[in-house]
PDB file of C-alpha atoms in Angstrom:
ATOM      1  CA  MET A   1       0.000   0.000   0.000  1.00 45.00           C
ATOM      2  CA  ALA A   2       2.952   2.347   0.604  1.00 48.00           C
ATOM      3  CA  LEU A   3       4.084   2.312  -3.038  1.00 47.00           C
ATOM      4  CA  PRO A   4       0.745   3.398  -4.567  1.00 55.00           C
ATOM      5  CA  ARG A   5       0.465   6.124  -1.944  1.00 52.00           C
ATOM      6  CA  MET A   6       3.890   7.548  -2.812  1.00 51.00           C
ATOM      7  CA  GLN A   7       3.069   7.392  -6.514  1.00 54.00           C
ATOM      8  CA  PHE A   8      -0.135   9.306  -5.802  1.00 53.00           C
ATOM      9  CA  LEU A   9       1.774  11.960  -3.823  1.00 50.00           C
ATOM     10  CA  ARG A  10       4.301  12.351  -6.636  1.00 50.00           C
ATOM     11  CA  ARG A  11       1.544  12.822  -9.190  1.00 53.00           C
ATOM     12  CA  ILE A  12      -0.169  15.410  -6.995  1.00 51.00           C
ATOM     13  CA  ALA A  13       3.146  17.217  -6.457  1.00 49.00           C
ATOM     14  CA  CYS A  14       3.524  17.559 -10.228  1.00 50.00           C
ATOM     15  CA  LEU A  15      -0.110  18.213 -11.204  1.00 51.00           C
ATOM     16  CA  VAL A  16      -0.920  20.908  -8.634  1.00 51.00           C
ATOM     17  CA  PRO A  17       1.718  23.396  -9.848  1.00 49.00           C
ATOM     18  CA  ILE A  18       0.691  22.823 -13.486  1.00 50.00           C
ATOM     19  CA  THR A  19      -2.965  23.481 -12.588  1.00 54.00           C
ATOM     20  CA  VAL A  20      -2.041  26.595 -10.617  1.00 50.00           C
ATOM     21  CA  ILE A  21      -0.027  27.950 -13.542  1.00 48.00           C
ATOM     22  CA  GLY A  22      -2.919  27.367 -15.939  1.00 51.00           C
ATOM     23  CA  VAL A  23      -5.501  29.080 -13.730  1.00 54.00           C
ATOM     24  CA  TRP A  24      -3.207  32.034 -13.030  1.00 49.00           C
ATOM     25  CA  VAL A  25      -2.452  32.529 -16.726  1.00 50.00           C
ATOM     26  CA  VAL A  26      -6.159  32.500 -17.663  1.00 53.00           C
ATOM     27  CA  LEU A  27      -7.150  34.958 -14.919  1.00 51.00           C
ATOM     28  CA  ASN A  28      -4.284  37.363 -15.570  1.00 53.00           C
ATOM     29  CA  TRP A  29      -3.898  37.123 -19.329  1.00 52.00           C
ATOM     30  CA  PRO A  30      -4.293  40.898 -20.050  1.00 57.00           C
ATOM     31  CA  VAL A  31      -1.567  41.748 -17.516  1.00 55.00           C
ATOM     32  CA  ILE A  32       0.637  38.959 -18.836  1.00 56.00           C
ATOM     33  CA  ALA A  33       0.224  40.135 -22.427  1.00 57.00           C
ATOM     34  CA  SER A  34       1.084  43.757 -21.689  1.00 57.00           C
ATOM     35  CA  GLY A  35       3.919  42.859 -19.353  1.00 55.00           C
ATOM     36  CA  GLY A  36       5.290  40.262 -21.745  1.00 60.00           C
ATOM     37  CA  ARG A  37       5.692  42.837 -24.490  1.00 62.00           C
ATOM     38  CA  GLY A  38       7.894  44.885 -22.161  1.00 61.00           C
ATOM     39  CA  LEU A  39      10.000  41.842 -21.279  1.00 70.00           C
ATOM     40  CA  LEU A  40      10.773  41.100 -24.922  1.00 71.00           C
ATOM     41  CA  THR A  41      13.227  44.024 -25.002  1.00 76.00           C
ATOM     42  CA  ALA A  42      14.596  43.473 -21.469  1.00 80.00           C
ATOM     43  CA  ASN A  43      18.328  43.197 -20.772  1.00 89.00           C
ATOM     44  CA  ARG A  44      19.001  39.475 -20.461  1.00 89.00           C
ATOM     45  CA  TYR A  45      22.061  39.957 -18.261  1.00 93.00           C
ATOM     46  CA  TRP A  46      20.047  41.730 -15.580  1.00 94.00           C
ATOM     47  CA  LEU A  47      17.467  38.922 -15.826  1.00 93.00           C
ATOM     48  CA  LEU A  48      20.248  36.376 -15.261  1.00 94.00           C
ATOM     49  CA  ALA A  49      21.374  38.428 -12.260  1.00 96.00           C
ATOM     50  CA  ALA A  50      17.837  38.222 -10.870  1.00 95.00           C
ATOM     51  CA  LEU A  51      17.907  34.447 -11.346  1.00 94.00           C
ATOM     52  CA  ALA A  52      21.265  34.256  -9.521  1.00 96.00           C
ATOM     53  CA  VAL A  53      20.127  36.221  -6.471  1.00 96.00           C
ATOM     54  CA  THR A  54      16.973  34.072  -6.350  1.00 94.00           C
ATOM     55  CA  GLY A  55      19.196  31.019  -5.957  1.00 94.00           C
ATOM     56  CA  LEU A  56      21.168  32.781  -3.233  1.00 96.00           C
ATOM     57  CA  GLY A  57      17.879  33.405  -1.464  1.00 95.00           C
ATOM     58  CA  TRP A  58      17.428  29.659  -0.907  1.00 95.00           C
ATOM     59  CA  VAL A  59      20.933  29.579   0.576  1.00 96.00           C
ATOM     60  CA  ALA A  60      19.998  32.414   2.969  1.00 97.00           C
ATOM     61  CA  VAL A  61      16.826  30.589   4.037  1.00 96.00           C
ATOM     62  CA  SER A  62      18.871  27.431   4.653  1.00 96.00           C
ATOM     63  CA  PHE A  63      21.188  29.359   6.985  1.00 96.00           C
ATOM     64  CA  ALA A  64      18.208  30.850   8.832  1.00 96.00           C
ATOM     65  CA  ARG A  65      16.552  27.428   9.214  1.00 96.00           C
ATOM     66  CA  GLN A  66      19.782  25.973  10.591  1.00 96.00           C
ATOM     67  CA  GLY A  67      20.097  28.884  12.971  1.00 94.00           C
ATOM     68  CA  ALA A  68      16.662  28.116  14.427  1.00 94.00           C
ATOM     69  CA  VAL A  69      17.727  24.702  15.789  1.00 94.00           C
ATOM     70  CA  LEU A  70      20.607  23.616  17.993  1.00 90.00           C
ATOM     71  CA  GLU A  71      21.194  20.303  16.219  1.00 92.00           C
ATOM     72  CA  PRO A  72      23.316  20.355  13.035  1.00 94.00           C
ATOM     73  CA  LEU A  73      21.235  19.613   9.933  1.00 95.00           C
ATOM     74  CA  PRO A  74      22.484  17.895   6.735  1.00 95.00           C
ATOM     75  CA  ALA A  75      23.321  20.865   4.477  1.00 94.00           C
ATOM     76  CA  ALA A  76      22.464  19.325   1.098  1.00 94.00           C
ATOM     77  CA  ARG A  77      19.088  17.977   2.215  1.00 95.00           C
ATOM     78  CA  LEU A  78      18.342  21.245   4.024  1.00 96.00           C
ATOM     79  CA  PHE A  79      18.938  23.249   0.834  1.00 96.00           C
ATOM     80  CA  ALA A  80      16.891  20.794  -1.254  1.00 95.00           C
ATOM     81  CA  THR A  81      14.043  21.088   1.241  1.00 95.00           C
ATOM     82  CA  GLN A  82      14.009  24.886   0.954  1.00 94.00           C
ATOM     83  CA  PHE A  83      13.943  24.650  -2.835  1.00 93.00           C
ATOM     84  CA  ALA A  84      11.108  22.101  -2.763  1.00 91.00           C
ATOM     85  CA  SER A  85       9.075  23.984  -0.160  1.00 90.00           C
ATOM     86  CA  GLY A  86       8.391  26.728  -2.719  1.00 83.00           C
ATOM     87  CA  ALA A  87       6.275  24.250  -4.685  1.00 82.00           C
ATOM     88  CA  ALA A  88       4.448  23.209  -1.508  1.00 82.00           C
ATOM     89  CA  ASN A  89       3.563  26.856  -0.874  1.00 78.00           C
ATOM     90  CA  HIS A  90       1.325  26.775  -3.958  1.00 70.00           C
ATOM     91  CA  VAL A  91      -0.951  24.254  -2.272  1.00 65.00           C
ATOM     92  CA  LEU A  92      -1.494  25.949   1.102  1.00 64.00           C
ATOM     93  CA  PRO A  93      -1.695  29.691   1.907  1.00 60.00           C
ATOM     94  CA  ALA A  94       0.372  31.859   4.243  1.00 55.00           C
ATOM     95  CA  GLY A  95       3.530  29.751   3.920  1.00 67.00           C
ATOM     96  CA  LEU A  96       1.837  26.718   5.464  1.00 78.00           C
ATOM     97  CA  GLY A  97       3.129  24.497   2.668  1.00 81.00           C
ATOM     98  CA  ALA A  98       6.750  25.403   3.370  1.00 87.00           C
ATOM     99  CA  GLY A  99       6.106  25.072   7.099  1.00 88.00           C
ATOM    100  CA  ALA A 100       4.673  21.571   6.687  1.00 88.00           C
ATOM    101  CA  VAL A 101       7.602  20.451   4.517  1.00 92.00           C
ATOM    102  CA  ASN A 102      10.169  21.855   6.951  1.00 93.00           C
ATOM    103  CA  LEU A 103       8.346  20.347   9.921  1.00 92.00           C
ATOM    104  CA  ARG A 104       8.509  16.898   8.330  1.00 92.00           C
ATOM    105  CA  PHE A 105      12.178  17.477   7.488  1.00 95.00           C
ATOM    106  CA  LEU A 106      13.044  18.407  11.075  1.00 95.00           C
ATOM    107  CA  ARG A 107      11.082  15.436  12.401  1.00 93.00           C
ATOM    108  CA  GLY A 108      12.981  13.210   9.982  1.00 91.00           C
ATOM    109  CA  CYS A 109      16.241  14.579  11.416  1.00 93.00           C
ATOM    110  CA  GLY A 110      15.177  13.304  14.835  1.00 92.00           C
ATOM    111  CA  ILE A 111      14.104  16.615  16.369  1.00 92.00           C
ATOM    112  CA  PRO A 112      11.033  16.273  18.668  1.00 91.00           C
ATOM    113  CA  LEU A 113       7.738  17.745  17.504  1.00 88.00           C
ATOM    114  CA  THR A 114       7.634  20.500  20.138  1.00 85.00           C
ATOM    115  CA  GLN A 115      11.145  21.677  19.347  1.00 88.00           C
ATOM    116  CA  SER A 116      10.516  21.434  15.597  1.00 91.00           C
ATOM    117  CA  SER A 117       7.389  23.584  15.928  1.00 88.00           C
ATOM    118  CA  ALA A 118       9.276  26.083  18.081  1.00 88.00           C
ATOM    119  CA  ALA A 119      12.047  26.259  15.460  1.00 91.00           C
ATOM    120  CA  LEU A 120       9.501  27.028  12.729  1.00 91.00           C
ATOM    121  CA  ALA A 121       7.899  29.742  14.867  1.00 89.00           C
ATOM    122  CA  LEU A 122      11.299  31.264  15.672  1.00 90.00           C
ATOM    123  CA  TYR A 123      12.250  31.339  11.992  1.00 93.00           C
ATOM    124  CA  LEU A 124       8.967  33.020  11.016  1.00 90.00           C
ATOM    125  CA  LEU A 125       9.368  35.589  13.798  1.00 89.00           C
ATOM    126  CA  ALA A 126      12.975  36.369  12.846  1.00 92.00           C
ATOM    127  CA  GLU A 127      12.193  36.651   9.127  1.00 92.00           C
ATOM    128  CA  ALA A 128       9.174  38.900   9.701  1.00 90.00           C
ATOM    129  CA  ALA A 129      11.052  41.078  12.200  1.00 91.00           C
ATOM    130  CA  ALA A 130      14.046  41.473   9.873  1.00 94.00           C
ATOM    131  CA  ARG A 131      11.785  42.398   6.954  1.00 93.00           C
ATOM    132  CA  VAL A 132       9.823  45.003   8.943  1.00 91.00           C
ATOM    133  CA  VAL A 133      12.943  46.525  10.542  1.00 93.00           C
ATOM    134  CA  LEU A 134      14.628  46.761   7.152  1.00 94.00           C
ATOM    135  CA  LEU A 135      11.547  48.449   5.666  1.00 92.00           C
ATOM    136  CA  LEU A 136      11.222  50.942   8.525  1.00 91.00           C
ATOM    137  CA  THR A 137      14.942  51.757   8.355  1.00 94.00           C
ATOM    138  CA  LEU A 138      14.826  52.468   4.632  1.00 93.00           C
ATOM    139  CA  LEU A 139      11.596  54.476   4.910  1.00 90.00           C
ATOM    140  CA  THR A 140      13.231  56.587   7.623  1.00 91.00           C
ATOM    141  CA  ALA A 141      16.247  57.198   5.408  1.00 92.00           C
ATOM    142  CA  TYR A 142      14.137  57.792   2.270  1.00 91.00           C
ATOM    143  CA  PRO A 143      10.766  59.138   3.470  1.00 87.00           C
ATOM    144  CA  GLY A 144       9.628  60.161  -0.028  1.00 82.00           C
ATOM    145  CA  ALA A 145      10.249  56.779  -1.655  1.00 82.00           C
ATOM    146  CA  LEU A 146       6.562  55.781  -1.749  1.00 79.00           C
ATOM    147  CA  ARG A 147       3.852  58.231  -2.804  1.00 74.00           C
ATOM    148  CA  LEU A 148       0.616  56.660  -1.598  1.00 61.00           C
ATOM    149  CA  ASP A 149      -1.622  59.696  -2.028  1.00 58.00           C
ATOM    150  CA  GLY A 150      -4.545  58.665  -4.194  1.00 49.00           C
ATOM    151  CA  LEU A 151      -3.502  55.002  -4.372  1.00 49.00           C
ATOM    152  CA  VAL A 152      -5.022  53.949  -1.042  1.00 51.00           C
ATOM    153  CA  PRO A 153      -8.289  55.812  -0.329  1.00 51.00           C
ATOM    154  CA  LYS A 154      -8.866  56.730   3.291  1.00 50.00           C
ATOM    155  CA  THR A 155     -12.320  55.153   3.124  1.00 52.00           C
ATOM    156  CA  VAL A 156     -10.589  51.812   2.495  1.00 47.00           C
ATOM    157  CA  ALA A 157      -7.500  52.191   4.686  1.00 48.00           C
ATOM    158  CA  LEU A 158      -9.342  52.977   7.931  1.00 52.00           C
ATOM    159  CA  PRO A 159     -11.658  49.913   7.820  1.00 60.00           C
ATOM    160  CA  LEU A 160      -8.651  47.705   7.090  1.00 51.00           C
ATOM    161  CA  VAL A 161      -6.852  49.033  10.159  1.00 52.00           C
ATOM    162  CA  TRP A 162      -9.913  48.451  12.338  1.00 59.00           C
ATOM    163  CA  ALA A 163     -10.382  44.952  10.904  1.00 61.00           C
ATOM    164  CA  ALA A 164      -6.758  44.049  11.643  1.00 54.00           C
ATOM    165  CA  GLY A 165      -7.091  45.365  15.191  1.00 62.00           C
ATOM    166  CA  GLY A 166     -10.307  43.397  15.671  1.00 68.00           C
ATOM    167  CA  LEU A 167      -8.649  40.161  14.528  1.00 60.00           C
ATOM    168  CA  VAL A 168      -5.768  40.663  16.953  1.00 59.00           C
ATOM    169  CA  CYS A 169      -8.133  41.378  19.857  1.00 72.00           C
ATOM    170  CA  THR A 170     -10.265  38.333  18.997  1.00 72.00           C
ATOM    171  CA  ALA A 171      -7.222  36.075  18.967  1.00 61.00           C
ATOM    172  CA  VAL A 172      -6.041  37.400  22.340  1.00 63.00           C
ATOM    173  CA  LEU A 173      -9.492  36.959  23.893  1.00 72.00           C
ATOM    174  CA  ALA A 174      -9.729  33.400  22.552  1.00 65.00           C
ATOM    175  CA  VAL A 175      -6.399  32.497  24.151  1.00 56.00           C
ATOM    176  CA  VAL A 176      -7.398  34.055  27.481  1.00 62.00           C
ATOM    177  CA  ALA A 177     -10.912  32.589  27.587  1.00 70.00           C
ATOM    178  CA  VAL A 178     -10.283  29.005  26.434  1.00 67.00           C
ATOM    179  CA  ARG A 179      -8.341  27.189  29.138  1.00 67.00           C
ATOM    180  CA  PRO A 180      -7.123  24.188  27.039  1.00 71.00           C
ATOM    181  CA  LEU A 181      -5.922  26.558  24.329  1.00 61.00           C
ATOM    182  CA  ARG A 182      -4.221  28.736  26.919  1.00 63.00           C
ATOM    183  CA  ARG A 183      -2.471  25.694  28.399  1.00 69.00           C
ATOM    184  CA  VAL A 184      -1.250  24.430  25.012  1.00 64.00           C
ATOM    185  CA  ILE A 185       0.011  27.849  23.943  1.00 67.00           C
ATOM    186  CA  GLY A 186       1.659  28.396  27.335  1.00 69.00           C
ATOM    187  CA  THR A 187       3.548  25.108  27.053  1.00 68.00           C
ATOM    188  CA  PHE A 188       4.582  25.880  23.494  1.00 62.00           C
ATOM    189  CA  LEU A 189       5.784  29.384  24.392  1.00 69.00           C
ATOM    190  CA  GLY A 190       7.764  28.011  27.328  1.00 72.00           C
ATOM    191  CA  THR A 191       9.564  25.545  25.056  1.00 71.00           C
ATOM    192  CA  ALA A 192      10.092  28.172  22.373  1.00 72.00           C
ATOM    193  CA  LEU A 193      11.588  30.697  24.807  1.00 79.00           C
ATOM    194  CA  THR A 194      13.883  28.077  26.318  1.00 81.00           C
ATOM    195  CA  ASP A 195      15.138  27.036  22.872  1.00 77.00           C
ATOM    196  CA  ALA A 196      15.541  30.664  21.772  1.00 84.00           C
ATOM    197  CA  ARG A 197      17.695  31.453  24.812  1.00 88.00           C
ATOM    198  CA  ALA A 198      19.837  28.388  24.161  1.00 87.00           C
ATOM    199  CA  LEU A 199      20.257  29.335  20.506  1.00 88.00           C
ATOM    200  CA  HIS A 200      21.272  32.907  21.265  1.00 87.00           C
ATOM    201  CA  ALA A 201      23.854  31.612  23.723  1.00 91.00           C
ATOM    202  CA  ARG A 202      25.639  30.175  20.666  1.00 92.00           C
ATOM    203  CA  PRO A 203      26.897  33.041  18.452  1.00 93.00           C
ATOM    204  CA  ALA A 204      27.140  30.843  15.343  1.00 93.00           C
ATOM    205  CA  ARG A 205      23.457  29.873  15.560  1.00 93.00           C
ATOM    206  CA  ALA A 206      22.315  33.430  16.306  1.00 94.00           C
ATOM    207  CA  LEU A 207      24.363  34.768  13.377  1.00 96.00           C
ATOM    208  CA  ALA A 208      22.922  32.140  11.026  1.00 96.00           C
ATOM    209  CA  LEU A 209      19.346  32.851  12.172  1.00 95.00           C
ATOM    210  CA  TRP A 210      19.400  36.636  11.992  1.00 95.00           C
ATOM    211  CA  GLY A 211      21.913  36.914   9.166  1.00 96.00           C
ATOM    212  CA  GLY A 212      19.905  34.546   6.982  1.00 96.00           C
ATOM    213  CA  SER A 213      16.616  36.198   7.948  1.00 95.00           C
ATOM    214  CA  LEU A 214      17.980  39.607   6.968  1.00 96.00           C
ATOM    215  CA  ALA A 215      19.752  38.405   3.821  1.00 97.00           C
ATOM    216  CA  PHE A 216      16.621  36.721   2.430  1.00 96.00           C
ATOM    217  CA  PRO A 217      14.471  39.884   1.951  1.00 95.00           C
ATOM    218  CA  VAL A 218      17.563  41.800   0.807  1.00 96.00           C
ATOM    219  CA  LEU A 219      18.177  39.214  -1.921  1.00 96.00           C
ATOM    220  CA  GLN A 220      14.505  39.177  -2.901  1.00 95.00           C
ATOM    221  CA  ALA A 221      14.539  42.973  -3.175  1.00 95.00           C
ATOM    222  CA  ALA A 222      17.751  42.741  -5.216  1.00 97.00           C
ATOM    223  CA  GLY A 223      15.973  40.362  -7.599  1.00 96.00           C
ATOM    224  CA  LEU A 224      13.184  42.872  -8.191  1.00 95.00           C
ATOM    225  CA  VAL A 225      15.762  45.630  -8.647  1.00 96.00           C
ATOM    226  CA  ALA A 226      17.580  43.528 -11.262  1.00 96.00           C
ATOM    227  CA  VAL A 227      14.352  42.970 -13.219  1.00 95.00           C
ATOM    228  CA  ALA A 228      13.534  46.692 -12.981  1.00 94.00           C
ATOM    229  CA  LEU A 229      16.978  47.498 -14.382  1.00 94.00           C
ATOM    230  CA  ALA A 230      16.440  44.938 -17.142  1.00 93.00           C
ATOM    231  CA  VAL A 231      13.207  46.654 -18.162  1.00 90.00           C
ATOM    232  CA  ASP A 232      14.835  50.098 -17.682  1.00 89.00           C
ATOM    233  CA  VAL A 233      12.195  51.416 -15.281  1.00 90.00           C
ATOM    234  CA  PRO A 234      12.858  55.121 -14.471  1.00 89.00           C
ATOM    235  CA  VAL A 235      12.795  54.633 -10.695  1.00 91.00           C
ATOM    236  CA  PRO A 236      15.772  54.857  -8.294  1.00 93.00           C
ATOM    237  CA  VAL A 237      17.101  51.462  -7.234  1.00 94.00           C
ATOM    238  CA  ILE A 238      16.549  52.081  -3.530  1.00 94.00           C
ATOM    239  CA  HIS A 239      12.925  53.057  -4.211  1.00 93.00           C
ATOM    240  CA  VAL A 240      12.341  49.753  -6.017  1.00 94.00           C
ATOM    241  CA  ALA A 241      13.800  47.893  -3.041  1.00 94.00           C
ATOM    242  CA  ILE A 242      11.527  49.798  -0.650  1.00 93.00           C
ATOM    243  CA  ALA A 243       8.566  49.058  -2.914  1.00 92.00           C
ATOM    244  CA  TYR A 244       9.319  45.333  -2.703  1.00 93.00           C
ATOM    245  CA  LEU A 245       9.613  45.368   1.098  1.00 92.00           C
ATOM    246  CA  ALA A 246       6.394  47.371   1.499  1.00 90.00           C
ATOM    247  CA  ALA A 247       4.529  45.070  -0.899  1.00 88.00           C
ATOM    248  CA  SER A 248       5.747  41.893   0.797  1.00 88.00           C
ATOM    249  CA  VAL A 249       4.704  43.167   4.220  1.00 86.00           C
ATOM    250  CA  ALA A 250       1.292  44.246   2.911  1.00 82.00           C
ATOM    251  CA  ALA A 251       0.743  40.987   0.992  1.00 78.00           C
ATOM    252  CA  ALA A 252       1.250  39.005   4.203  1.00 75.00           C
ATOM    253  CA  ALA A 253      -2.117  40.362   5.374  1.00 67.00           C
ATOM    254  CA  VAL A 254      -3.843  38.565   2.464  1.00 65.00           C
ATOM    255  CA  PRO A 255      -2.553  34.983   2.639  1.00 62.00           C
ATOM    256  CA  THR A 256      -2.957  33.140  -0.654  1.00 60.00           C
ATOM    257  CA  PRO A 257      -1.210  30.001  -1.964  1.00 57.00           C
ATOM    258  CA  GLY A 258       2.148  31.112  -3.328  1.00 55.00           C
ATOM    259  CA  GLY A 259       1.101  34.733  -2.886  1.00 55.00           C
ATOM    260  CA  ILE A 260      -0.815  34.419  -6.177  1.00 61.00           C
ATOM    261  CA  GLY A 261      -2.829  37.575  -6.713  1.00 59.00           C
ATOM    262  CA  SER A 262      -1.951  39.308  -3.438  1.00 66.00           C
ATOM    263  CA  VAL A 263       1.793  39.629  -4.085  1.00 77.00           C
ATOM    264  CA  ASP A 264       1.316  40.521  -7.762  1.00 79.00           C
ATOM    265  CA  ALA A 265      -1.217  43.257  -7.014  1.00 79.00           C
ATOM    266  CA  THR A 266       0.686  44.768  -4.092  1.00 83.00           C
ATOM    267  CA  LEU A 267       3.948  44.777  -6.065  1.00 88.00           C
ATOM    268  CA  VAL A 268       2.336  46.662  -8.946  1.00 85.00           C
ATOM    269  CA  VAL A 269       0.759  49.180  -6.536  1.00 85.00           C
ATOM    270  CA  ALA A 270       4.047  49.637  -4.664  1.00 88.00           C
ATOM    271  CA  LEU A 271       6.047  50.174  -7.863  1.00 90.00           C
ATOM    272  CA  VAL A 272       3.498  52.720  -9.109  1.00 87.00           C
ATOM    273  CA  ALA A 273       3.722  54.422  -5.709  1.00 87.00           C
ATOM    274  CA  ALA A 274       7.506  54.518  -6.175  1.00 87.00           C
ATOM    275  CA  GLY A 275       7.048  56.353  -9.484  1.00 87.00           C
ATOM    276  CA  ALA A 276       6.972  53.602 -12.122  1.00 88.00           C
ATOM    277  CA  PRO A 277       4.483  53.770 -15.023  1.00 88.00           C
ATOM    278  CA  VAL A 278       1.719  51.176 -14.764  1.00 83.00           C
ATOM    279  CA  THR A 279       2.801  49.279 -17.902  1.00 82.00           C
ATOM    280  CA  ALA A 280       6.433  49.176 -16.786  1.00 86.00           C
ATOM    281  CA  ALA A 281       5.380  48.049 -13.306  1.00 87.00           C
ATOM    282  CA  GLY A 282       3.397  45.199 -14.870  1.00 84.00           C
ATOM    283  CA  SER A 283       6.445  44.103 -16.887  1.00 86.00           C
ATOM    284  CA  VAL A 284       8.678  44.165 -13.803  1.00 90.00           C
ATOM    285  CA  VAL A 285       6.243  42.167 -11.685  1.00 89.00           C
ATOM    286  CA  LEU A 286       5.672  39.623 -14.441  1.00 87.00           C
ATOM    287  CA  GLY A 287       9.397  39.102 -14.984  1.00 89.00           C
ATOM    288  CA  TYR A 288      10.074  38.924 -11.274  1.00 93.00           C
ATOM    289  CA  ARG A 289       7.321  36.380 -10.631  1.00 88.00           C
ATOM    290  CA  ILE A 290       8.406  34.243 -13.598  1.00 88.00           C
ATOM    291  CA  ILE A 291      11.969  34.091 -12.260  1.00 91.00           C
ATOM    292  CA  THR A 292      11.173  33.625  -8.568  1.00 90.00           C
ATOM    293  CA  VAL A 293       7.984  31.524  -8.737  1.00 86.00           C
ATOM    294  CA  TRP A 294       7.075  29.991 -12.078  1.00 84.00           C
ATOM    295  CA  LEU A 295      10.484  28.851 -13.359  1.00 88.00           C
ATOM    296  CA  PRO A 296      11.401  26.995 -10.115  1.00 90.00           C
ATOM    297  CA  LEU A 297       7.875  25.597  -9.661  1.00 87.00           C
ATOM    298  CA  ILE A 298       8.040  22.403 -11.743  1.00 87.00           C
ATOM    299  CA  PRO A 299      11.649  21.531 -10.717  1.00 91.00           C
ATOM    300  CA  GLY A 300      10.668  22.228  -7.106  1.00 90.00           C
ATOM    301  CA  ALA A 301       7.697  19.895  -7.392  1.00 88.00           C
ATOM    302  CA  LEU A 302       9.945  17.163  -8.811  1.00 90.00           C
ATOM    303  CA  VAL A 303      12.449  17.636  -5.982  1.00 92.00           C
ATOM    304  CA  LEU A 304       9.583  17.546  -3.476  1.00 90.00           C
ATOM    305  CA  GLY A 305       8.408  14.252  -4.950  1.00 88.00           C
ATOM    306  CA  ALA A 306      11.934  12.865  -4.703  1.00 91.00           C
ATOM    307  CA  LEU A 307      12.212  13.975  -1.070  1.00 92.00           C
ATOM    308  CA  VAL A 308       8.876  12.327  -0.259  1.00 89.00           C
ATOM    309  CA  ARG A 309       9.955   9.144  -2.037  1.00 90.00           C
ATOM    310  CA  SER A 310      13.249   9.016  -0.129  1.00 90.00           C
ATOM    311  CA  LYS A 311      11.415   9.816   3.162  1.00 87.00           C
ATOM    312  CA  VAL A 312      13.434  12.966   3.774  1.00 88.00           C
ATOM    313  CA  VAL A 313      10.121  14.778   4.294  1.00 85.00           C
TER     314      VAL A 313
END
């Protein structure tokens, strides 16, 4: 029975990305057509540079994942898992696919479930904190990088802020009111804090965690900058980087599988806010998403199937 099940999982791992690509292309064909025309004249060397920094991004994530656990992890399998987890992200929203793959990988390395879960939470916290701090630092240094006047109506922005505050308050009240949930979360937080203190007592682990968490958004922003330079968008490089960071933070509020739709829309809005023409912004986002998402998708699915077959995840 195990063999048919693994064959089924491999087929799903290959078919889901193909289906996602097809649906996305149909729904976004006008944007793809207009953006594709701009990419036809793009500088191929800058596009290759974007592809290179995308690969370095998986290396940065591997360092951050290693920094979140005390036990040494097999480097080659760790890198392969990060590459394959991108395909898994197109099945579940909000990075749950990558989280599930990495959880199975850590469990396969002999790390207990509680510590594996704490390592995933610590990685997510470090990556989010590094991204937000980097964005706030750059916005402080370049306060005029994003011109949001007219792009985000106040009648829309205020309800979104209230909705986000209401969700946070509801979550806090649920934790306080439900005793079993409070007990489970308390135990998890205790384990997570203990592991975090132990990790930060080892400079090599702390450097890997925070260095990788900071390097990952920097490399992603560099990829968008490289595509913008390839398309010759008349926007300063630092403004494009700020646009990426702002869009990635905003897109996290709308969790979709692989960021399909939410990331694309927020990137276009952020680039327009940074001063790019709408058509040029569409070309940049299309090229960036092809390089970072669609090109690695099928190879990532094949690697994921191989990892499942070899019981690495």
